[in-house]
Tab-separated table of C-alpha atoms in Angstrom:
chain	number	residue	atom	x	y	z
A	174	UNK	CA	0.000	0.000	0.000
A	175	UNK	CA	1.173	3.270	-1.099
A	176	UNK	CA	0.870	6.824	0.210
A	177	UNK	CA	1.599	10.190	0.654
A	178	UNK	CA	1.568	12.193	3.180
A	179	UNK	CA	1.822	15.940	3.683
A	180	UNK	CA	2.987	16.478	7.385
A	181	UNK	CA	3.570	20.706	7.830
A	182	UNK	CA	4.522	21.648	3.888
A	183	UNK	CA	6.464	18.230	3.465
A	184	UNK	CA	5.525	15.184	1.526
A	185	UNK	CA	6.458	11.991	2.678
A	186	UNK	CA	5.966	8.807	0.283
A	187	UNK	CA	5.142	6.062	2.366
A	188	UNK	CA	4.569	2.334	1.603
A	189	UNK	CA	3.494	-0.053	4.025
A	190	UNK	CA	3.714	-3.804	3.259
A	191	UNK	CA	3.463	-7.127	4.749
A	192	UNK	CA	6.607	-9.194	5.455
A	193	UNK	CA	7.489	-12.704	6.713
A	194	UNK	CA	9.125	-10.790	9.416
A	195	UNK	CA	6.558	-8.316	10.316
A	196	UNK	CA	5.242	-5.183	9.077
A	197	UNK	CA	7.373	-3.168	6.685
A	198	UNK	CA	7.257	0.818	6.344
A	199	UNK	CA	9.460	2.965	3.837
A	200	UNK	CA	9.554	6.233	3.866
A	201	UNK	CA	11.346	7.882	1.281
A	202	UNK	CA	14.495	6.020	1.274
A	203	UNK	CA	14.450	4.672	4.733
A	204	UNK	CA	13.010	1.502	5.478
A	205	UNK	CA	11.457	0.178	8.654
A	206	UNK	CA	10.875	-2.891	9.595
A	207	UNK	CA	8.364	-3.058	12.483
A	208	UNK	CA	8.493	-7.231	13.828
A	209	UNK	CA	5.681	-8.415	15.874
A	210	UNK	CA	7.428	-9.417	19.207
A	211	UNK	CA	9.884	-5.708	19.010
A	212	UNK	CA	6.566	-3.853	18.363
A	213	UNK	CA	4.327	-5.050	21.640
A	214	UNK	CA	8.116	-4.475	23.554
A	215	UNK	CA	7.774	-0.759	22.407
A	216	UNK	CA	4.413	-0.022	23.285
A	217	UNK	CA	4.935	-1.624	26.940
A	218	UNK	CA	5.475	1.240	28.869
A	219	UNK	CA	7.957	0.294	32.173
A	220	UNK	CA	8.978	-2.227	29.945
A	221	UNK	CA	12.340	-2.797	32.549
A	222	UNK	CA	10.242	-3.364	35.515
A	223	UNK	CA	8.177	-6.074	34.109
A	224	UNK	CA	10.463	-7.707	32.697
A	225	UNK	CA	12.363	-8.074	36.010
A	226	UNK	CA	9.679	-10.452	37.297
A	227	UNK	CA	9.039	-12.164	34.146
A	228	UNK	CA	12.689	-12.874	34.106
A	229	UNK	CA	12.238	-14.820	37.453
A	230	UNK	CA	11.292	-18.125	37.829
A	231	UNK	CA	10.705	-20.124	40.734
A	232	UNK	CA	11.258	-24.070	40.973
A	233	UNK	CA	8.227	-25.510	43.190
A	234	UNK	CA	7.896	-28.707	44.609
A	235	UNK	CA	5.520	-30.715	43.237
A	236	UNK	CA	4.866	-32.679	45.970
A	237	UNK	CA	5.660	-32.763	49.762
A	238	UNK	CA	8.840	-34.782	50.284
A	239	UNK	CA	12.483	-34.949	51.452
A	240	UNK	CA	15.358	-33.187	49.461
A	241	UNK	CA	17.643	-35.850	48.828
A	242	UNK	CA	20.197	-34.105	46.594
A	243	UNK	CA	20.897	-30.479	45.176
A	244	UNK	CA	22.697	-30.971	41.870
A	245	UNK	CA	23.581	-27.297	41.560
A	246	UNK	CA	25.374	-24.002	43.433
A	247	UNK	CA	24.119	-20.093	43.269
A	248	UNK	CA	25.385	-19.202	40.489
A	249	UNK	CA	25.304	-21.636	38.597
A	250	UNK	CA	23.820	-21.805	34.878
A	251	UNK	CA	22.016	-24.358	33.978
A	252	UNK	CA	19.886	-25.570	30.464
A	253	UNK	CA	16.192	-26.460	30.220
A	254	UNK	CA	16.276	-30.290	31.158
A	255	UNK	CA	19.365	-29.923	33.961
A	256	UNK	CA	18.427	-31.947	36.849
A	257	UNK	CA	18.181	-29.560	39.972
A	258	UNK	CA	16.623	-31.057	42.998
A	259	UNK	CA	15.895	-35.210	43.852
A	260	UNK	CA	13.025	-35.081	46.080
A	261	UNK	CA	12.000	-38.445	48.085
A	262	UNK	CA	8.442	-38.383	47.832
A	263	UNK	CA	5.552	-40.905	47.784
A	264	UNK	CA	8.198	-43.662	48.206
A	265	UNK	CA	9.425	-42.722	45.073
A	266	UNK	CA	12.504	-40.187	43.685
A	267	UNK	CA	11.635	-37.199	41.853
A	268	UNK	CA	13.879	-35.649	39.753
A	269	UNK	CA	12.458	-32.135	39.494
A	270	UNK	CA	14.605	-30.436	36.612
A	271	UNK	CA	14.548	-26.844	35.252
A	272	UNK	CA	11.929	-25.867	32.923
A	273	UNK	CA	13.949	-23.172	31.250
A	274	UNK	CA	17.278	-21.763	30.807
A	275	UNK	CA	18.720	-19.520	33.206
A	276	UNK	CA	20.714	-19.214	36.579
A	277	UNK	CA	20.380	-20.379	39.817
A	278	UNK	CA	20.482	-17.085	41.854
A	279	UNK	CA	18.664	-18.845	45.303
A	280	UNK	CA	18.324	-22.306	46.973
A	281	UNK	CA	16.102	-22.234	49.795
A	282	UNK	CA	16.505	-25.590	50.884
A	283	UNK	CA	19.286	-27.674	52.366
A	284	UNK	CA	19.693	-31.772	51.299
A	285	UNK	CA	17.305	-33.434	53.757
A	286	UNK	CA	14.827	-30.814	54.802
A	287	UNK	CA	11.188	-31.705	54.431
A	288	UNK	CA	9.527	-29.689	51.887
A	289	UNK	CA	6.056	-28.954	51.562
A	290	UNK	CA	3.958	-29.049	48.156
A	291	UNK	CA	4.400	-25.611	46.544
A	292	UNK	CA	7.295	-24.670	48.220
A	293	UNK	CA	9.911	-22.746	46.325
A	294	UNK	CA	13.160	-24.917	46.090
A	295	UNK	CA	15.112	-22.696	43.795
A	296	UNK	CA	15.114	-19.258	42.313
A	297	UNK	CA	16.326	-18.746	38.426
A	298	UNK	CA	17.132	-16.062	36.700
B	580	UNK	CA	6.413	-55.409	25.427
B	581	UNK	CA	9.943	-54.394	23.743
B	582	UNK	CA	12.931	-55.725	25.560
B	583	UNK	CA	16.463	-53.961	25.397
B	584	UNK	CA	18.864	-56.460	26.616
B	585	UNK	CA	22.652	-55.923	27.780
B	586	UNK	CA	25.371	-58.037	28.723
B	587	UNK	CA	26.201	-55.221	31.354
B	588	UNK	CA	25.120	-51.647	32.386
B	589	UNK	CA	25.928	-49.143	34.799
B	590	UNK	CA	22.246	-48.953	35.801
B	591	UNK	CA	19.597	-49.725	33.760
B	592	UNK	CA	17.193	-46.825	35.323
B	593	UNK	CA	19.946	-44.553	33.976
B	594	UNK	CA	19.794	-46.407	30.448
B	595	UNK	CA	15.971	-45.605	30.651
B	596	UNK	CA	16.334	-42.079	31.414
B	597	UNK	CA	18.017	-41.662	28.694
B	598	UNK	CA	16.350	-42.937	26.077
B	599	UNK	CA	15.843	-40.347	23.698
B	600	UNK	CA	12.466	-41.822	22.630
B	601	UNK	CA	10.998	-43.334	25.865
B	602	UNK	CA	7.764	-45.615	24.546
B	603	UNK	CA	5.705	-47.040	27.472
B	604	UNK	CA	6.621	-50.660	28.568
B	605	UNK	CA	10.226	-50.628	27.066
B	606	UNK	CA	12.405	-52.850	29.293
B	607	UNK	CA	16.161	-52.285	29.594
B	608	UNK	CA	17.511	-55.728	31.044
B	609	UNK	CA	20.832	-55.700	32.013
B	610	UNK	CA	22.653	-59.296	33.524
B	611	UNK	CA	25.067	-57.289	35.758
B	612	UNK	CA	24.964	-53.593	36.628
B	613	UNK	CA	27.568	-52.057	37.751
B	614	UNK	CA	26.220	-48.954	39.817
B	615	UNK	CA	22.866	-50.614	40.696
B	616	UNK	CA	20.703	-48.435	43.152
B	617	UNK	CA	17.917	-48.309	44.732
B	618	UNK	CA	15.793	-45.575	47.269
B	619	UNK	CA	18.367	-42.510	47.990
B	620	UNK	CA	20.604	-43.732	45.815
B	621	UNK	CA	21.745	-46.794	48.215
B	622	UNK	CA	23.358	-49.453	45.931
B	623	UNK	CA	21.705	-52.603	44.644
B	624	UNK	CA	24.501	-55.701	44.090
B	625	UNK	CA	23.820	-56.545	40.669
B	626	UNK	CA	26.353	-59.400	40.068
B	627	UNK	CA	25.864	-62.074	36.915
B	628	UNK	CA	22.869	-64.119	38.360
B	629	UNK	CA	20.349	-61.665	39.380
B	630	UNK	CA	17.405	-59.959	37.239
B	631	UNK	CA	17.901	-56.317	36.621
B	632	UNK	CA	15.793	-54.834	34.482
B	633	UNK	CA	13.499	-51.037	34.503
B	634	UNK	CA	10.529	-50.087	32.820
B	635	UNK	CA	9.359	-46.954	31.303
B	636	UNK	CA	6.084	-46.077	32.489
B	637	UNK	CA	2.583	-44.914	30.716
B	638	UNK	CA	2.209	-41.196	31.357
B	639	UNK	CA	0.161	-41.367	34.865
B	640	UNK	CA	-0.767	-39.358	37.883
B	641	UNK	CA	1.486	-39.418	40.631
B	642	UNK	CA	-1.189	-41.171	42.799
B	643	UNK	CA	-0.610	-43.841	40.473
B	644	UNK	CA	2.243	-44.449	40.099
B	645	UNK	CA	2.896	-44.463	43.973
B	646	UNK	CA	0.472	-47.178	44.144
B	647	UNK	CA	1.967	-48.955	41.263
B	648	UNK	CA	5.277	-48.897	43.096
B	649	UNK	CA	3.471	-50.870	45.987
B	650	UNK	CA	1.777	-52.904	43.635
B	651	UNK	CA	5.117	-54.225	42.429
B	652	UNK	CA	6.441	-55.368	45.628
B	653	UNK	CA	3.212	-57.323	45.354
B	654	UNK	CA	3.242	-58.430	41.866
B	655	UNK	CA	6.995	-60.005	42.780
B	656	UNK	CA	5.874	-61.641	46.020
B	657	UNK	CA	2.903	-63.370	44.498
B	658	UNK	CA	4.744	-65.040	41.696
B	659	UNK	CA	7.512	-66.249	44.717
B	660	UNK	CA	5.064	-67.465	46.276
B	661	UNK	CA	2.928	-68.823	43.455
B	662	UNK	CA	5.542	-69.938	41.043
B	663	UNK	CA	8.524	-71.365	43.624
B	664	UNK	CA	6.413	-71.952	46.861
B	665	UNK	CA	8.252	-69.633	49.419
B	666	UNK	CA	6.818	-67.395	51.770
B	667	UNK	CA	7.781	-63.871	50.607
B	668	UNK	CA	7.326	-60.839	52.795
B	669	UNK	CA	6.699	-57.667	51.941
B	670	UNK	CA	8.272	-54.626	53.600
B	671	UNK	CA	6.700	-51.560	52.713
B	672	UNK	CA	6.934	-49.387	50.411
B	673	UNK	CA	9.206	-51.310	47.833
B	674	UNK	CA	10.977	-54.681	49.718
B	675	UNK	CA	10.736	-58.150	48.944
B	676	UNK	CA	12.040	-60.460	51.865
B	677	UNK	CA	12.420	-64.214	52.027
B	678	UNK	CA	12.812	-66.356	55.362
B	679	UNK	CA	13.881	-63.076	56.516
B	680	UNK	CA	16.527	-61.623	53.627
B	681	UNK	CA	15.642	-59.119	51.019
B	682	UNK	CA	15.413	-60.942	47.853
B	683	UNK	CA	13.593	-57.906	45.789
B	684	UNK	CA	13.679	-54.287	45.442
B	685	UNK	CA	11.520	-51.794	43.771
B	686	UNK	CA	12.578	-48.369	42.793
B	687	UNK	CA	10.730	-45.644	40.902
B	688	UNK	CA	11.875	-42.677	39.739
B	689	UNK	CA	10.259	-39.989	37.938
B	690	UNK	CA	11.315	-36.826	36.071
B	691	UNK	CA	9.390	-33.710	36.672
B	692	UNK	CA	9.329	-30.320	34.625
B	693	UNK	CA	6.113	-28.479	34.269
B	694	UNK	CA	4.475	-32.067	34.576
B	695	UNK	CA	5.869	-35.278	34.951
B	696	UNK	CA	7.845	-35.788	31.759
B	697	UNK	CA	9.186	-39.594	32.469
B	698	UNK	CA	8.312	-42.705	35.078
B	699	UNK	CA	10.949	-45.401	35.247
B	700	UNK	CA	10.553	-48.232	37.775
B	701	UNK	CA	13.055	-50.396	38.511
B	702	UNK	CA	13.247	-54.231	39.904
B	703	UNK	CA	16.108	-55.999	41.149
B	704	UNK	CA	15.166	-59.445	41.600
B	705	UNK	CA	17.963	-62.099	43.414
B	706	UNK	CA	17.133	-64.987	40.913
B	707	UNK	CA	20.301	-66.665	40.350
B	708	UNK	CA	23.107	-65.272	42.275
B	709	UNK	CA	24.828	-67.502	43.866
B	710	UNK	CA	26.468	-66.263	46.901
B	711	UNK	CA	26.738	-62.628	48.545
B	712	UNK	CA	29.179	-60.842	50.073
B	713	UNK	CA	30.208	-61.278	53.777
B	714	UNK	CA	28.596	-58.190	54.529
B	715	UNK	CA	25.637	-59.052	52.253
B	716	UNK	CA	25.216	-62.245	53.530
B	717	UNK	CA	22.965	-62.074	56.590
B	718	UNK	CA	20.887	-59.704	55.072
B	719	UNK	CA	20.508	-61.127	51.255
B	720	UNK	CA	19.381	-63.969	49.203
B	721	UNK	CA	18.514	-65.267	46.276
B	722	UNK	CA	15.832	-67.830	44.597
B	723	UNK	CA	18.791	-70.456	43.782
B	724	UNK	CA	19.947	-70.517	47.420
B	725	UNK	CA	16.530	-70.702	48.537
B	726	UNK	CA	15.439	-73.040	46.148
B	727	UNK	CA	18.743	-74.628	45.720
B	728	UNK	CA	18.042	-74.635	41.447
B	729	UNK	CA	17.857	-72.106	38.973
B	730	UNK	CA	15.228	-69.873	37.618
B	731	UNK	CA	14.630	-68.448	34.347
B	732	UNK	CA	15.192	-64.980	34.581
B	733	UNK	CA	13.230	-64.286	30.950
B	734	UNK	CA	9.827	-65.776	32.853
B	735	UNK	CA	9.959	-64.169	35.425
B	736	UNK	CA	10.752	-60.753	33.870
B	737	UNK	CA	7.548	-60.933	31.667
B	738	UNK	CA	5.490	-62.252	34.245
B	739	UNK	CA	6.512	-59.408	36.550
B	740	UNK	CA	5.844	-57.064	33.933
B	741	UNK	CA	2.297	-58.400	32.643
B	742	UNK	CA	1.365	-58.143	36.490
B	743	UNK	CA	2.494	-55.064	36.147
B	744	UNK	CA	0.469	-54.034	33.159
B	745	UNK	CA	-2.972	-55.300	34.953
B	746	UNK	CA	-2.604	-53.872	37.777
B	747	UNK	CA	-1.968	-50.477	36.071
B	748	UNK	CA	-5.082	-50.684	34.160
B	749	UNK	CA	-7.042	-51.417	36.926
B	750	UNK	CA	-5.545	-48.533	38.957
B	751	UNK	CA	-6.309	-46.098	36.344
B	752	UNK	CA	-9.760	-47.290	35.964
């Protein structure tokens, strides 16, 4: 789509079209390519503060049990998959692993303390 | 019922658990493990002899797979006591004992993400070992030195497994 504009006493040519990538604008010369995910992140106003507790995920157990091993350290960085915790629970071992990417920044709980279900094992970042 | 058989294996839970396309009811048998294990990672003696073998599990609710892992215990008991005529015990959650020796255990171990992505139960059964450690010794034993002959392993394993498999479905009905 093609059209001009007349902002003050200058005339813009403008053409919008539709890319794999997202929306496309050129004006004059200058292109602009506007992709769907960049767009809503421009229009979210205090975009750093949300993002701050989106960024932070918290590792529940699942079920009440017995922490039987911490595989990982503060600090550490671990990969979707990584095994974190092995919970003793419901005479069976759990294996709770990390649902995303990202770094441990807390462990609130030390190997043998009784956990109860929905309490936060680990912090990520 | 597809069965993955080794000569030897560190553990066959760990085989399991990594199988990069876990189908329910795949057996990994192994005929000696060499880092057998069982609850909190306490290790299982898995010399040549003894029937080693794990189980991927049907996607289920944890309720059910708890009592499955009770269920197993039972499963193995009845076909000692059925099959060979001993008087197995069972010592809750996931024990089998003969004339007061373990002779079984049961071990299941899930992986959890958002949900529970994989179930893998594990049964060491002392079929055919011969003798046990001195340390073992008092507190093991097997169906050969109870029964003072040999058992086949392969029966067992499927009839174990079959229990298994009816005792699921009438859980999760």
């Amino acid at each position: 789509m093609k059209l001009k504009l007349k902002l003050k006493d200058k005339e813009y040519e403008v053409e919008i079209s539709e890319k794999e990538e997202g929306v496309k604008v050129k004006v004059g010369e200058k292109e602009f390519i506007f992709e769907k995910e960049k767009k809503k992140e421009v229009s979210t106003p205090q975009l750093s503060f949300e993002k701050r507790s989106f960024s932070e995920k918290e590792i529940k157990a699942p079920i009440a049990g017995t922490v039987t091993e911490i595989f990982v350290q503060e600090g550490d960085v671990v990969k979707k998959g990584q095994k974190i915790i092995l919970l003793s629970a419901m005479k069976m071992e759990n294996e709770i692993i990390s649902d995303s990417d990202g770094k441990i920044q807390k462990i609130l709980v030390k190997k043998e303390q009784k956990v109860k279900e929905g309490e936060i094992l680990v912090v990520l970042k | 019922m597809q069965i993955k058989k080794y000569q030897s294996a560190s553990s066959t839970q760990e085989l399991a658990k990594k199988e990069k396309n876990p189908k329910p009811w795949t057996i990994f048998w192994a005929k000696e493990q060499k880092v057998g294990y069982g609850r909190k990672k306490t290790a299982w003696f898995s010399p040549k002899g003894g029937l080693y073998f794990s189980i991927i599990l049907p996607k289920s609710n944890i309720e059910d797979l708890q009592t499955l892992t009770v269920l197993a215990a039972f499963v193995t008991a009845k076909i000692i006591k059925e099959d060979f005529k001993l008087e197995p015990f069972i010592k809750l959650p996931n024990d089998v004992w003969v004339n007061g020796k373990k002779i079984a255990g049961i071990l299941t171990e899930n992986v959890i993400g958002k949900e529970i992505k994989l179930s893998v139960m594990g049964i060491g059964l002392n079929t055919n070992v011969e003798k046990f450690s001195k340390e073992l010794k008092e507190t093991a034993t097997s169906l050969k030195i109870e029964l003072k002959k040999a058992v086949d392993d392969e029966k067992i394993l499927k009839k174990i497994v079959n229990g298994l498999k009816k005792q699921l479905k009438t859980i999760s009905e």
